[in-house]
Short mmCIF file of C-alpha atoms (C1' of nucleotides) in Angstrom, two decimals:
data_model
loop_
_atom_site.label_atom_id
_atom_site.label_comp_id
_atom_site.label_asym_id
_atom_site.label_seq_id
_atom_site.Cartn_x
_atom_site.Cartn_y
_atom_site.Cartn_z
CA UNK B 1 197.14 -166.19 -195.80
CA UNK B 2 193.52 -166.24 -196.80
CA UNK B 3 192.52 -166.03 -200.40
CA UNK B 4 189.07 -165.17 -199.19
CA UNK B 5 187.71 -162.53 -201.54
CA UNK B 6 184.60 -161.67 -199.65
CA UNK B 7 184.99 -159.87 -196.33
CA UNK B 8 182.72 -162.36 -194.56
CA UNK B 9 183.45 -163.38 -191.04
CA UNK B 10 182.61 -167.02 -191.67
CA UNK B 11 185.79 -169.00 -192.23
CA UNK B 12 185.05 -172.01 -194.39
CA UNK B 13 182.97 -172.48 -197.46
CA UNK B 14 181.00 -175.58 -196.58
CA UNK B 15 179.59 -173.46 -193.84
CA UNK B 16 177.95 -171.11 -196.32
CA UNK B 17 176.73 -174.02 -198.40
CA UNK B 18 174.95 -175.45 -195.36
CA UNK B 19 173.53 -172.05 -194.57
CA UNK B 20 172.03 -171.76 -198.03
CA UNK B 21 170.54 -175.21 -198.05
CA UNK B 22 168.99 -174.47 -194.65
CA UNK B 23 167.47 -171.25 -195.94
CA UNK B 24 166.11 -172.98 -199.03
CA UNK B 25 164.61 -175.84 -197.09
CA UNK B 26 163.17 -173.57 -194.44
CA UNK B 27 161.46 -171.37 -197.02
CA UNK B 28 159.90 -174.42 -198.60
CA UNK B 29 158.72 -175.95 -195.35
CA UNK B 30 157.44 -172.70 -193.84
CA UNK B 31 155.39 -172.13 -196.99
CA UNK B 32 154.01 -175.62 -197.12
CA UNK B 33 153.21 -175.98 -193.43
CA UNK B 34 152.93 -172.41 -192.11
CA UNK B 35 155.11 -171.17 -189.27
CA UNK B 36 153.26 -173.04 -186.55
CA UNK B 37 152.94 -176.22 -188.60
CA UNK B 38 156.57 -176.37 -189.63
CA UNK B 39 158.99 -178.19 -187.39
CA UNK B 40 162.74 -178.03 -187.26
CA UNK B 41 163.16 -181.73 -187.97
CA UNK B 42 161.37 -181.40 -191.32
CA UNK B 43 163.60 -178.50 -192.27
CA UNK B 44 166.72 -180.34 -191.18
CA UNK B 45 165.74 -183.41 -193.18
CA UNK B 46 164.88 -181.36 -196.26
CA UNK B 47 168.15 -179.45 -195.98
CA UNK B 48 170.17 -182.63 -195.44
CA UNK B 49 171.55 -181.24 -192.22
CA UNK B 50 171.30 -182.11 -188.56
CA UNK B 51 168.90 -180.26 -186.32
CA UNK B 52 171.67 -178.88 -184.20
CA UNK B 53 173.29 -177.22 -187.19
CA UNK B 54 170.17 -175.18 -187.75
CA UNK B 55 170.28 -173.98 -184.17
CA UNK B 56 173.98 -173.19 -184.55
CA UNK B 57 173.30 -171.05 -187.59
CA UNK B 58 170.07 -169.29 -186.73
CA UNK B 59 169.47 -169.47 -183.01
CA UNK B 60 165.83 -170.40 -182.91
CA UNK B 61 162.78 -171.01 -185.06
CA UNK B 62 161.60 -167.42 -185.01
CA UNK B 63 164.98 -165.97 -185.94
CA UNK B 64 165.19 -168.52 -188.73
CA UNK B 65 161.81 -167.44 -190.02
CA UNK B 66 162.80 -163.78 -189.98
CA UNK B 67 166.01 -164.58 -191.84
CA UNK B 68 163.98 -166.39 -194.50
CA UNK B 69 161.65 -163.45 -195.07
CA UNK B 70 164.52 -160.97 -195.27
CA UNK B 71 166.35 -163.24 -197.67
CA UNK B 72 163.33 -163.69 -199.91
CA UNK B 73 162.52 -160.00 -199.87
CA UNK B 74 166.04 -159.15 -200.97
CA UNK B 75 166.15 -161.72 -203.74
CA UNK B 76 162.68 -160.85 -205.02
CA UNK B 77 163.51 -157.17 -205.06
CA UNK B 78 166.62 -157.91 -207.09
CA UNK B 79 164.55 -159.91 -209.60
CA UNK B 80 161.94 -157.21 -209.85
CA UNK B 81 164.43 -154.44 -210.47
CA UNK B 82 166.29 -156.57 -212.97
CA UNK B 83 163.04 -157.20 -214.80
CA UNK B 84 161.96 -153.57 -214.63
CA UNK B 85 165.21 -152.71 -216.37
CA UNK B 86 163.92 -154.64 -219.39
CA UNK B 87 160.88 -152.37 -219.66
CA UNK B 88 160.39 -151.34 -223.28
CA UNK B 89 161.39 -147.68 -223.28
CA UNK B 90 161.45 -147.44 -227.03
CA UNK B 91 159.06 -150.12 -228.18
CA UNK B 92 159.00 -151.31 -231.75
CA UNK B 93 155.67 -153.01 -231.32
CA UNK B 94 154.08 -151.53 -228.20
CA UNK B 95 151.53 -154.27 -227.66
CA UNK B 96 153.93 -157.14 -228.21
CA UNK B 97 156.64 -155.51 -226.11
CA UNK B 98 154.31 -154.83 -223.19
CA UNK B 99 152.96 -158.36 -223.34
CA UNK B 100 156.49 -159.72 -223.30
CA UNK B 101 157.30 -157.48 -220.35
CA UNK B 102 154.24 -158.63 -218.45
CA UNK B 103 155.14 -162.25 -219.10
CA UNK B 104 158.71 -161.67 -217.91
CA UNK B 105 157.38 -160.02 -214.78
CA UNK B 106 155.26 -163.07 -214.13
CA UNK B 107 158.04 -165.54 -214.74
CA UNK B 108 160.82 -163.81 -212.89
CA UNK B 109 158.98 -162.24 -210.00
CA UNK B 110 155.61 -163.83 -209.36
CA UNK B 111 155.53 -167.44 -210.51
CA UNK B 112 159.11 -168.31 -209.70
CA UNK B 113 160.08 -170.04 -206.49
CA UNK B 114 161.04 -166.96 -204.52
CA UNK B 115 158.01 -164.98 -205.61
CA UNK B 116 155.57 -167.71 -204.70
CA UNK B 117 157.22 -168.32 -201.36
CA UNK B 118 157.43 -164.69 -200.34
CA UNK B 119 153.82 -164.05 -201.33
CA UNK B 120 152.64 -167.05 -199.37
CA UNK B 121 154.60 -166.09 -196.27
CA UNK B 122 153.30 -162.54 -196.38
CA UNK B 123 149.72 -163.70 -196.75
CA UNK B 124 149.99 -166.37 -194.11
CA UNK B 125 152.13 -164.76 -191.42
CA UNK B 126 151.78 -161.07 -192.25
CA UNK B 127 149.73 -160.44 -189.15
CA UNK B 128 152.17 -162.13 -186.80
CA UNK B 129 155.22 -159.92 -187.45
CA UNK B 130 153.92 -156.44 -188.18
CA UNK B 131 157.33 -154.73 -188.13
CA UNK B 132 158.94 -157.37 -190.32
CA UNK B 133 156.29 -157.06 -192.98
CA UNK B 134 156.16 -153.30 -192.68
CA UNK B 135 159.84 -153.49 -193.53
CA UNK B 136 158.99 -155.65 -196.56
CA UNK B 137 156.34 -153.18 -197.62
CA UNK B 138 158.81 -150.32 -197.61
CA UNK B 139 161.65 -152.18 -199.28
CA UNK B 140 159.42 -154.04 -201.72
CA UNK B 141 156.23 -152.41 -203.02
CA UNK B 142 157.38 -149.06 -201.64
CA UNK B 143 160.32 -149.06 -204.03
CA UNK B 144 159.19 -151.20 -206.94
CA UNK B 145 155.88 -149.51 -207.69
CA UNK B 146 157.42 -146.07 -208.15
CA UNK B 147 160.06 -147.65 -210.38
CA UNK B 148 157.42 -149.23 -212.60
CA UNK B 149 155.37 -146.04 -212.58
CA UNK B 150 158.43 -144.07 -213.68
CA UNK B 151 158.78 -146.31 -216.72
CA UNK B 152 155.18 -145.79 -217.71
CA UNK B 153 155.57 -142.06 -217.17
CA UNK B 154 158.53 -142.05 -219.51
CA UNK B 155 156.61 -144.05 -222.09
CA UNK B 156 153.76 -141.60 -221.85
CA UNK B 157 156.08 -138.63 -222.08
CA UNK B 158 157.61 -140.12 -225.22
CA UNK B 159 154.17 -140.12 -226.74
CA UNK B 160 153.41 -143.82 -226.69
CA UNK B 161 150.70 -143.69 -224.06
CA UNK B 162 148.07 -141.32 -222.82
CA UNK B 163 148.34 -141.51 -219.05
CA UNK B 164 147.12 -139.13 -216.38
CA UNK B 165 148.50 -140.77 -213.25
CA UNK B 166 151.47 -143.10 -213.82
CA UNK B 167 151.16 -144.64 -210.35
CA UNK B 168 147.59 -145.67 -210.98
CA UNK B 169 148.46 -146.87 -214.47
CA UNK B 170 151.30 -149.01 -213.16
CA UNK B 171 149.08 -150.77 -210.64
CA UNK B 172 146.34 -151.23 -213.19
CA UNK B 173 148.79 -152.62 -215.71
CA UNK B 174 149.91 -155.34 -213.33
CA UNK B 175 146.36 -156.00 -212.16
CA UNK B 176 145.20 -156.46 -215.75
CA UNK B 177 148.14 -158.62 -216.71
CA UNK B 178 147.34 -161.00 -213.85
CA UNK B 179 143.57 -160.68 -213.92
CA UNK B 180 142.98 -164.23 -215.11
CA UNK B 181 145.42 -165.85 -212.71
CA UNK B 182 143.89 -164.70 -209.44
CA UNK B 183 142.06 -167.90 -208.54
CA UNK B 184 145.11 -170.01 -209.27
CA UNK B 185 147.28 -167.71 -207.13
CA UNK B 186 144.76 -167.88 -204.30
CA UNK B 187 145.16 -171.63 -204.06
CA UNK B 188 148.92 -171.39 -204.26
CA UNK B 189 149.04 -172.98 -207.70
CA UNK B 190 151.26 -172.13 -210.64
CA UNK B 191 149.56 -171.18 -213.90
CA UNK B 192 150.70 -172.81 -217.10
CA UNK B 193 152.77 -170.92 -219.63
CA UNK B 194 149.72 -170.60 -221.84
CA UNK B 195 147.62 -169.15 -219.05
CA UNK B 196 150.29 -166.57 -218.25
CA UNK B 197 150.57 -165.50 -221.88
CA UNK B 198 146.82 -165.47 -222.32
CA UNK B 199 146.24 -163.32 -219.26
CA UNK B 200 149.06 -160.94 -220.20
CA UNK B 201 147.77 -160.65 -223.76
CA UNK B 202 144.21 -159.91 -222.73
CA UNK B 203 145.41 -157.57 -220.01
CA UNK B 204 147.74 -155.57 -222.22
CA UNK B 205 145.12 -155.27 -224.96
CA UNK B 206 142.66 -153.81 -222.49
CA UNK B 207 145.37 -151.58 -221.07
CA UNK B 208 146.12 -150.23 -224.53
CA UNK B 209 142.45 -149.74 -225.31
CA UNK B 210 142.37 -147.52 -222.27
CA UNK B 211 145.73 -145.78 -222.43
CA UNK B 212 147.04 -146.28 -225.96
CA UNK B 213 147.36 -143.25 -228.16
CA UNK B 214 144.47 -143.57 -230.50
CA UNK B 215 144.01 -141.51 -233.54
CA UNK B 216 146.28 -138.77 -232.28
CA UNK B 217 149.23 -140.65 -233.65
CA UNK B 218 147.89 -141.35 -237.05
CA UNK B 219 146.43 -137.93 -237.37
CA UNK B 220 149.69 -136.16 -238.11
CA UNK B 221 150.41 -138.97 -240.49
CA UNK B 222 154.08 -139.85 -239.87
CA UNK B 223 155.04 -139.66 -236.21
CA UNK B 224 153.57 -143.05 -235.46
CA UNK B 225 154.74 -145.94 -233.41
CA UNK B 226 156.34 -147.54 -236.42
CA UNK B 227 158.37 -144.44 -237.11
CA UNK B 228 160.54 -145.12 -234.10
CA UNK B 229 161.87 -148.36 -235.58
CA UNK C 1 104.76 -182.35 -179.86
CA UNK C 2 107.50 -180.16 -181.21
CA UNK C 3 106.76 -176.87 -182.80
CA UNK C 4 110.14 -177.07 -184.49
CA UNK C 5 109.70 -175.77 -188.01
CA UNK C 6 113.02 -176.89 -189.42
CA UNK C 7 113.52 -180.62 -189.91
CA UNK C 8 116.78 -180.56 -187.96
CA UNK C 9 117.66 -183.32 -185.61
CA UNK C 10 118.90 -180.96 -182.93
CA UNK C 11 116.19 -180.37 -180.37
CA UNK C 12 116.70 -177.06 -178.59
CA UNK C 13 117.59 -173.61 -179.71
CA UNK C 14 120.43 -172.76 -177.39
CA UNK C 15 122.13 -175.64 -179.08
CA UNK C 16 122.13 -173.85 -182.41
CA UNK C 17 123.24 -170.63 -180.77
CA UNK C 18 126.28 -172.42 -179.35
CA UNK C 19 126.96 -173.98 -182.71
CA UNK C 20 127.01 -170.57 -184.36
CA UNK C 21 129.23 -168.97 -181.79
CA UNK C 22 131.63 -171.89 -182.15
CA UNK C 23 131.71 -171.46 -185.92
CA UNK C 24 132.30 -167.73 -185.61
CA UNK C 25 135.06 -168.08 -183.09
CA UNK C 26 136.72 -170.91 -184.99
CA UNK C 27 136.76 -168.90 -188.21
CA UNK C 28 138.36 -166.02 -186.41
CA UNK C 29 140.99 -168.10 -184.64
CA UNK C 30 141.85 -170.27 -187.65
CA UNK C 31 142.39 -167.11 -189.66
CA UNK C 32 144.49 -165.40 -187.06
CA UNK C 33 146.62 -168.39 -186.09
CA UNK C 34 146.45 -170.77 -189.08
CA UNK C 35 145.18 -174.31 -188.73
CA UNK C 36 148.29 -175.64 -187.02
CA UNK C 37 148.66 -172.62 -184.77
CA UNK C 38 145.06 -172.57 -183.60
CA UNK C 39 144.16 -174.56 -180.55
CA UNK C 40 140.82 -175.68 -179.33
CA UNK C 41 141.11 -173.86 -176.02
CA UNK C 42 141.44 -170.50 -177.78
CA UNK C 43 138.37 -171.24 -179.85
CA UNK C 44 136.43 -172.37 -176.81
CA UNK C 45 137.38 -169.24 -174.90
CA UNK C 46 136.53 -166.94 -177.81
CA UNK C 47 133.21 -168.72 -178.31
CA UNK C 48 132.42 -168.59 -174.62
CA UNK C 49 131.95 -172.34 -174.56
CA UNK C 50 133.70 -175.26 -172.95
CA UNK C 51 136.19 -177.33 -174.91
CA UNK C 52 134.07 -180.43 -174.62
CA UNK C 53 131.13 -178.73 -176.29
CA UNK C 54 133.23 -178.14 -179.39
CA UNK C 55 134.08 -181.83 -179.53
CA UNK C 56 130.41 -182.70 -179.01
CA UNK C 57 129.40 -180.56 -181.94
CA UNK C 58 132.16 -181.13 -184.45
CA UNK C 59 134.08 -184.26 -183.57
CA UNK C 60 137.63 -183.07 -184.01
CA UNK C 61 139.75 -180.15 -185.09
CA UNK C 62 139.90 -181.14 -188.74
CA UNK C 63 136.15 -181.68 -189.05
CA UNK C 64 135.63 -178.33 -187.38
CA UNK C 65 137.93 -176.67 -189.89
CA UNK C 66 136.11 -178.24 -192.82
CA UNK C 67 132.77 -177.13 -191.42
CA UNK C 68 134.11 -173.57 -191.16
CA UNK C 69 135.24 -173.47 -194.77
CA UNK C 70 131.95 -174.91 -196.03
CA UNK C 71 130.03 -172.43 -193.94
CA UNK C 72 132.06 -169.46 -195.15
CA UNK C 73 131.84 -170.58 -198.77
CA UNK C 74 128.08 -170.79 -198.53
CA UNK C 75 127.64 -167.43 -196.87
CA UNK C 76 130.07 -165.67 -199.20
CA UNK C 77 128.37 -167.13 -202.23
CA UNK C 78 125.05 -165.86 -200.96
CA UNK C 79 126.51 -162.37 -200.50
CA UNK C 80 128.08 -162.40 -203.93
CA UNK C 81 124.89 -163.45 -205.70
CA UNK C 82 122.90 -160.93 -203.72
CA UNK C 83 125.32 -158.23 -204.77
CA UNK C 84 125.40 -159.36 -208.38
CA UNK C 85 121.64 -158.93 -208.42
CA UNK C 86 122.23 -155.19 -207.89
CA UNK C 87 124.27 -154.94 -211.07
CA UNK C 88 123.15 -151.89 -213.07
CA UNK C 89 121.32 -153.43 -216.01
CA UNK C 90 119.86 -150.15 -217.13
CA UNK C 91 122.29 -147.56 -215.87
CA UNK C 92 121.38 -143.92 -215.73
CA UNK C 93 124.97 -142.86 -215.23
CA UNK C 94 127.11 -145.76 -216.36
CA UNK C 95 130.32 -144.65 -214.65
CA UNK C 96 128.68 -143.79 -211.34
CA UNK C 97 126.58 -146.94 -211.35
CA UNK C 98 129.53 -149.20 -212.06
CA UNK C 99 131.62 -147.49 -209.39
CA UNK C 100 128.82 -147.99 -206.89
CA UNK C 101 128.54 -151.64 -207.91
CA UNK C 102 132.28 -152.15 -207.49
CA UNK C 103 132.17 -150.55 -204.07
CA UNK C 104 129.23 -152.75 -203.03
CA UNK C 105 131.13 -155.80 -204.23
CA UNK C 106 134.04 -154.79 -202.07
CA UNK C 107 131.97 -154.09 -198.99
CA UNK C 108 129.69 -157.07 -199.12
CA UNK C 109 131.97 -159.75 -200.49
CA UNK C 110 135.63 -158.90 -200.10
CA UNK C 111 136.23 -156.59 -197.15
CA UNK C 112 133.53 -157.95 -194.89
CA UNK C 113 134.25 -160.49 -192.21
CA UNK C 114 133.30 -163.59 -194.16
CA UNK C 115 135.12 -162.51 -197.29
CA UNK C 116 138.34 -161.74 -195.48
CA UNK C 117 138.22 -164.96 -193.52
CA UNK C 118 137.46 -167.19 -196.46
CA UNK C 119 140.17 -165.61 -198.58
CA UNK C 120 142.70 -166.00 -195.82
CA UNK C 121 141.81 -169.63 -195.21
CA UNK C 122 142.03 -170.44 -198.90
CA UNK C 123 145.40 -168.78 -199.23
CA UNK C 124 146.78 -170.29 -196.08
CA UNK C 125 145.41 -173.82 -196.09
CA UNK C 126 144.49 -174.29 -199.75
CA UNK C 127 147.27 -176.78 -200.28
CA UNK C 128 146.35 -178.92 -197.30
CA UNK C 129 142.82 -179.90 -198.37
CA UNK C 130 142.81 -180.12 -202.17
CA UNK C 131 139.34 -181.64 -202.47
CA UNK C 132 137.79 -179.18 -200.06
CA UNK C 133 139.14 -176.20 -201.93
CA UNK C 134 138.39 -177.74 -205.30
CA UNK C 135 134.83 -177.86 -204.03
CA UNK C 136 135.06 -174.16 -203.14
CA UNK C 137 136.43 -173.37 -206.57
CA UNK C 138 133.48 -175.03 -208.27
CA UNK C 139 130.82 -173.61 -205.99
CA UNK C 140 132.44 -170.19 -205.67
CA UNK C 141 134.38 -168.75 -208.62
CA UNK C 142 132.99 -171.45 -210.90
CA UNK C 143 129.49 -170.05 -210.44
CA UNK C 144 130.03 -166.40 -209.62
CA UNK C 145 132.30 -165.44 -212.51
CA UNK C 146 129.84 -166.62 -215.17
CA UNK C 147 127.07 -164.73 -213.36
CA UNK C 148 129.07 -161.50 -213.42
CA UNK C 149 130.09 -162.10 -217.02
CA UNK C 150 126.44 -162.57 -217.97
CA UNK C 151 125.62 -159.15 -216.57
CA UNK C 152 128.37 -157.50 -218.57
CA UNK C 153 127.26 -159.38 -221.66
CA UNK C 154 123.76 -158.03 -221.19
CA UNK C 155 125.08 -154.52 -220.70
CA UNK C 156 127.10 -154.83 -223.89
CA UNK C 157 124.17 -156.25 -225.78
CA UNK C 158 122.06 -153.32 -224.65
CA UNK C 159 124.61 -151.04 -226.26
CA UNK C 160 126.29 -149.61 -223.17
CA UNK C 161 129.61 -151.33 -223.62
CA UNK C 162 131.82 -152.62 -226.39
CA UNK C 163 132.96 -156.00 -225.18
CA UNK C 164 134.41 -158.94 -227.08
CA UNK C 165 134.69 -161.54 -224.36
CA UNK C 166 132.41 -160.98 -221.36
CA UNK C 167 134.31 -163.50 -219.22
CA UNK C 168 137.57 -161.66 -219.73
CA UNK C 169 135.85 -158.32 -219.19
CA UNK C 170 134.32 -159.49 -215.92
CA UNK C 171 137.66 -160.60 -214.52
CA UNK C 172 139.35 -157.43 -215.68
CA UNK C 173 136.60 -155.31 -214.17
CA UNK C 174 137.14 -156.80 -210.75
CA UNK C 175 140.91 -156.70 -211.12
CA UNK C 176 140.80 -153.02 -212.00
CA UNK C 177 138.37 -152.16 -209.23
CA UNK C 178 140.72 -153.72 -206.67
CA UNK C 179 144.00 -152.79 -208.32
CA UNK C 180 145.04 -150.34 -205.62
CA UNK C 181 144.11 -152.57 -202.70
CA UNK C 182 146.36 -155.53 -203.48
CA UNK C 183 149.15 -154.76 -201.03
CA UNK C 184 146.68 -154.14 -198.24
CA UNK C 185 144.91 -157.42 -198.99
CA UNK C 186 148.22 -159.28 -199.04
CA UNK C 187 148.92 -158.29 -195.47
CA UNK C 188 145.40 -159.16 -194.38
CA UNK C 189 144.47 -155.54 -193.77
CA UNK C 190 141.21 -153.77 -194.47
CA UNK C 191 141.34 -150.72 -196.72
CA UNK C 192 139.59 -147.55 -195.62
CA UNK C 193 136.34 -146.48 -197.19
CA UNK C 194 138.21 -143.79 -199.12
CA UNK C 195 140.72 -146.26 -200.50
CA UNK C 196 137.94 -148.56 -201.67
CA UNK C 197 136.12 -145.74 -203.43
CA UNK C 198 139.34 -144.38 -204.90
CA UNK C 199 140.39 -147.75 -206.30
CA UNK C 200 136.91 -148.44 -207.66
CA UNK C 201 136.71 -145.01 -209.26
CA UNK C 202 140.10 -145.27 -210.95
CA UNK C 203 139.38 -148.85 -211.98
CA UNK C 204 135.99 -148.14 -213.49
CA UNK C 205 137.29 -145.09 -215.36
CA UNK C 206 140.00 -147.18 -216.94
CA UNK C 207 137.51 -149.95 -217.64
CA UNK C 208 135.26 -147.49 -219.44
CA UNK C 209 138.14 -146.01 -221.38
CA UNK C 210 138.73 -149.52 -222.68
CA UNK C 211 135.19 -150.81 -223.10
CA UNK C 212 132.93 -147.77 -223.07
CA UNK C 213 131.16 -146.92 -226.27
CA UNK C 214 133.26 -144.20 -227.72
CA UNK C 215 133.58 -141.92 -230.56
CA UNK C 216 132.59 -144.35 -233.27
CA UNK C 217 129.79 -141.92 -233.54
CA UNK C 218 131.75 -138.76 -232.97
CA UNK C 219 134.91 -139.78 -234.75
CA UNK C 220 134.79 -136.88 -237.10
CA UNK C 221 136.26 -134.10 -234.93
CA UNK C 222 134.99 -134.03 -231.42
CA UNK C 223 136.70 -137.10 -230.06
CA UNK C 224 138.09 -136.40 -226.63
CA UNK C 225 138.10 -138.20 -223.39
CA UNK C 226 136.08 -135.35 -222.01
CA UNK C 227 133.35 -135.93 -224.54
CA UNK C 228 132.29 -139.02 -222.68
CA UNK C 229 131.50 -137.06 -219.53
"C1'" DA F 1 199.28 -185.41 -191.10
"C1'" DC F 2 197.62 -182.40 -187.39
"C1'" DA F 3 194.81 -179.24 -184.88
"C1'" DA F 4 190.81 -176.49 -184.68
"C1'" DA F 5 186.35 -175.83 -185.93
"C1'" DT F 6 182.13 -177.75 -187.42
"C1'" DT F 7 178.76 -181.18 -187.88
"C1'" DT F 8 176.29 -185.16 -186.36
"C1'" DA F 9 173.21 -188.51 -183.86
"C1'" DG F 10 170.94 -189.21 -180.07
"C1'" DA F 11 169.11 -188.46 -175.63
"C1'" DC F 12 166.67 -185.37 -172.77
"C1'" DA F 13 163.56 -182.12 -169.98
"C1'" DG F 14 159.96 -179.01 -170.32
"C1'" DG F 15 155.99 -177.34 -172.35
"C1'" DC F 16 151.99 -177.46 -175.02
"C1'" DT F 17 147.94 -179.75 -177.49
"C1'" DT F 18 144.64 -183.13 -178.70
"C1'" DG F 19 140.98 -185.88 -177.59
"C1'" DT F 20 138.70 -188.65 -173.76
"C1'" DC F 21 136.52 -189.23 -169.48
"C1'" DT F 22 133.81 -188.10 -165.27
"C1'" DA F 23 131.00 -185.91 -162.11
"C1'" DA F 24 128.62 -181.78 -161.20
"C1'" DT F 25 125.82 -178.13 -163.03
"C1'" DT F 26 122.77 -175.63 -165.95
"C1'" DC F 27 119.17 -175.23 -169.39
"C1'" DG F 28 114.73 -175.97 -171.77
"C1'" DT F 29 110.39 -177.96 -171.61
"C1'" DC F 30 106.39 -179.80 -169.71
"C1'" DG Q 1 108.83 -178.12 -159.78
"C1'" DA Q 2 110.69 -182.06 -162.19
"C1'" DC Q 3 112.70 -184.47 -165.86
"C1'" DG Q 4 116.06 -185.28 -169.51
"C1'" DA Q 5 119.33 -183.34 -172.44
"C1'" DA Q 6 123.12 -180.43 -172.94
"C1'" DT Q 7 126.97 -178.06 -170.95
"C1'" DT Q 8 130.74 -177.35 -167.89
"C1'" DA Q 9 135.27 -177.68 -165.34
"C1'" DG Q 10 138.80 -180.28 -164.57
"C1'" DA Q 11 141.82 -184.12 -164.69
"C1'" DC Q 12 144.16 -187.18 -167.64
"C1'" DA Q 13 147.21 -190.02 -170.98
"C1'" DA Q 14 149.53 -189.86 -175.14
"C1'" DG Q 15 151.97 -187.56 -178.50
"C1'" DC Q 16 154.63 -183.99 -180.52
"C1'" DC Q 17 157.90 -180.10 -180.64
"C1'" DT Q 18 161.41 -176.94 -179.10
"C1'" DG Q 19 165.76 -176.03 -177.55
"C1'" DT Q 20 169.86 -177.93 -174.94
"C1'" DC Q 21 173.45 -181.05 -174.06
"C1'" DT Q 22 176.93 -184.60 -174.91
"C1'" DA Q 23 180.35 -187.29 -177.07
"C1'" DA Q 24 181.77 -188.98 -181.39
"C1'" DA Q 25 182.75 -188.24 -186.24
"C1'" DT Q 26 183.85 -185.29 -189.90
"C1'" DT Q 27 185.60 -181.51 -192.34
"C1'" DT Q 28 188.87 -177.61 -193.01
"C1'" DG Q 29 193.12 -175.05 -193.18
"C1'" DT Q 30 198.01 -175.36 -192.73
#
DNA sequence: ACAAATTTAGACAGGCTTGTCTAATTCGTC
DNA sequence: GACGAATTAGACAAGCCTGTCTAAATTTGT
C-alpha cells in the first residue's frame, strides 16, 4: 500500500527532489548564459545530477526551457496574488501603507529569485517562443493587472483616492514605485533595500500628490483618513 | 594626394560602407539571437558581405560585439541629447507640450531601431561584460538623466511646476510616460503610435496632477481638477 | 535482503561554429 | 587600362555541444 498523499504518477520521492534541483539549476544557468549559451553539462553540474538524468526528466533542451518558464510563471503568479492580498483596503496611514505595499511587491515579486529570472528570460528569449510568452502574458500580466486595478478601484470607491481609470492608476503606481530602479533592473542587478524603499517612498508620494484626496476630506471636517482607525 | 577630409587611416569609401553594413547587421543579429546564438555567417549574409571581411574589420566575434555596443551607445546618446534640446522651456500649453516631448522621446530614443537594440543588448548581455556596460551607464544614463533633470528644474524655477527634487521628477516623468508600454517592451515589441500617445498622455496628466502648479492661488473655492484646463 | 527502478560515468557520432588560410576576383584610383 | 588594395568563396582544423547508448552502481519499496 502506498501512503502517497499526492496523486502524482512518479513513484519515489528522490525523483521529485532531483526534478526540482534540475529546474532550479536550469533557471539559473539559462538566465546567466541565455538559451543558446547554456549547455546541459553546466546545468547538470549545478544541479548535482548527471546529464542523462536531465534527458530522462525533460526530453531535450528546448522542452526543459519551456518547463522552466512555465514553472517560473506559475510561482511568480502565486507570489503576486499573495502579495496583492496584502493590499491595504482600509489603510490607517495611506502613505505608509502604500509604501509598505510597494516594497512588498518589490521584494516578493520583482527582486526575488523567481521574479528576476522570469523577467530576464522573457526579455532575452521572448522573441524565440511567441506562443509560450503569449501564454505568460495572459496568465501573468493579463490576470495580475486587473487584480491590482480592482484594489485601487475599491480604495477609490471607499473615498481614499480620487481615481478616474483604475487600470491606468495601477500601472502608474507600479511605474512610480520602481521609477528609480530602472537602470539597475536593465543591467540585471538587484537594488539595495534602501534603494527599494527610497524609490517606493518617492513614487508613492508622487502618486498621492496626483490621486490623493486633497482638501475634500478635510472639508467636511470629520470623515478623514484618520477617522477610519 | 588624398582628398580625404577625415583623418581616418582607412583609404577608400566602400570600405566604410561595408563597415557600416556590418555594424548594422551585427546589431540586428546579436539582438535577435543573443551573443551566443548569433553566428558570423548570419551576420555576413545579412550584411551582404563575406565572412572574412568581418574578421578583417573587427578581429573576432567579441570585439565585434563590443564595437556594436559602443556604436549604439554613442548614437543613442546623440539622439537623446538632440531630443532633450527640444524640451519645452517656455511652454504655451504645458500639458500638450510635455506630451509631445514624451512622445518624441519615445520615438527618437526608445522605440527606434537603435534604442530597441541597445536596450535589448544591455538586458541580455549586461552581466557578461561588466566594464563595457559600466561604461554605458556612465556615458548614457549618467549624463542624460542630469540633463533631463536640469530642464525640469528650469521649468520649475520659471514657475510652471512645483518640484522638490528635479532628479526624482525626471525619472518619474519618464516612468509615467512609459507606464503602459512596459509589457510590450519586456517582450521586445514595438507599441503602436496610438499606444505611445495614450501612455504619454495619461502619464503627463498624472505628472501634472502631482507637480503642476495648482490651486494655491485658487484655494478659496474654485479648486477643481477641471480648473487647470 | 531482494528486485525493480533510477541514476551515473563515460564514450560516442553527428552537427555546428569559430577563426585561419589561399587563390581568384572585384573595386577604386590614377 | 593598369596597379594595388580590398573582397570573395571555399576549404579547413580544432573545439564544443547535443542527444544517444551502454554497463555499472545506487537507491527505493517490500
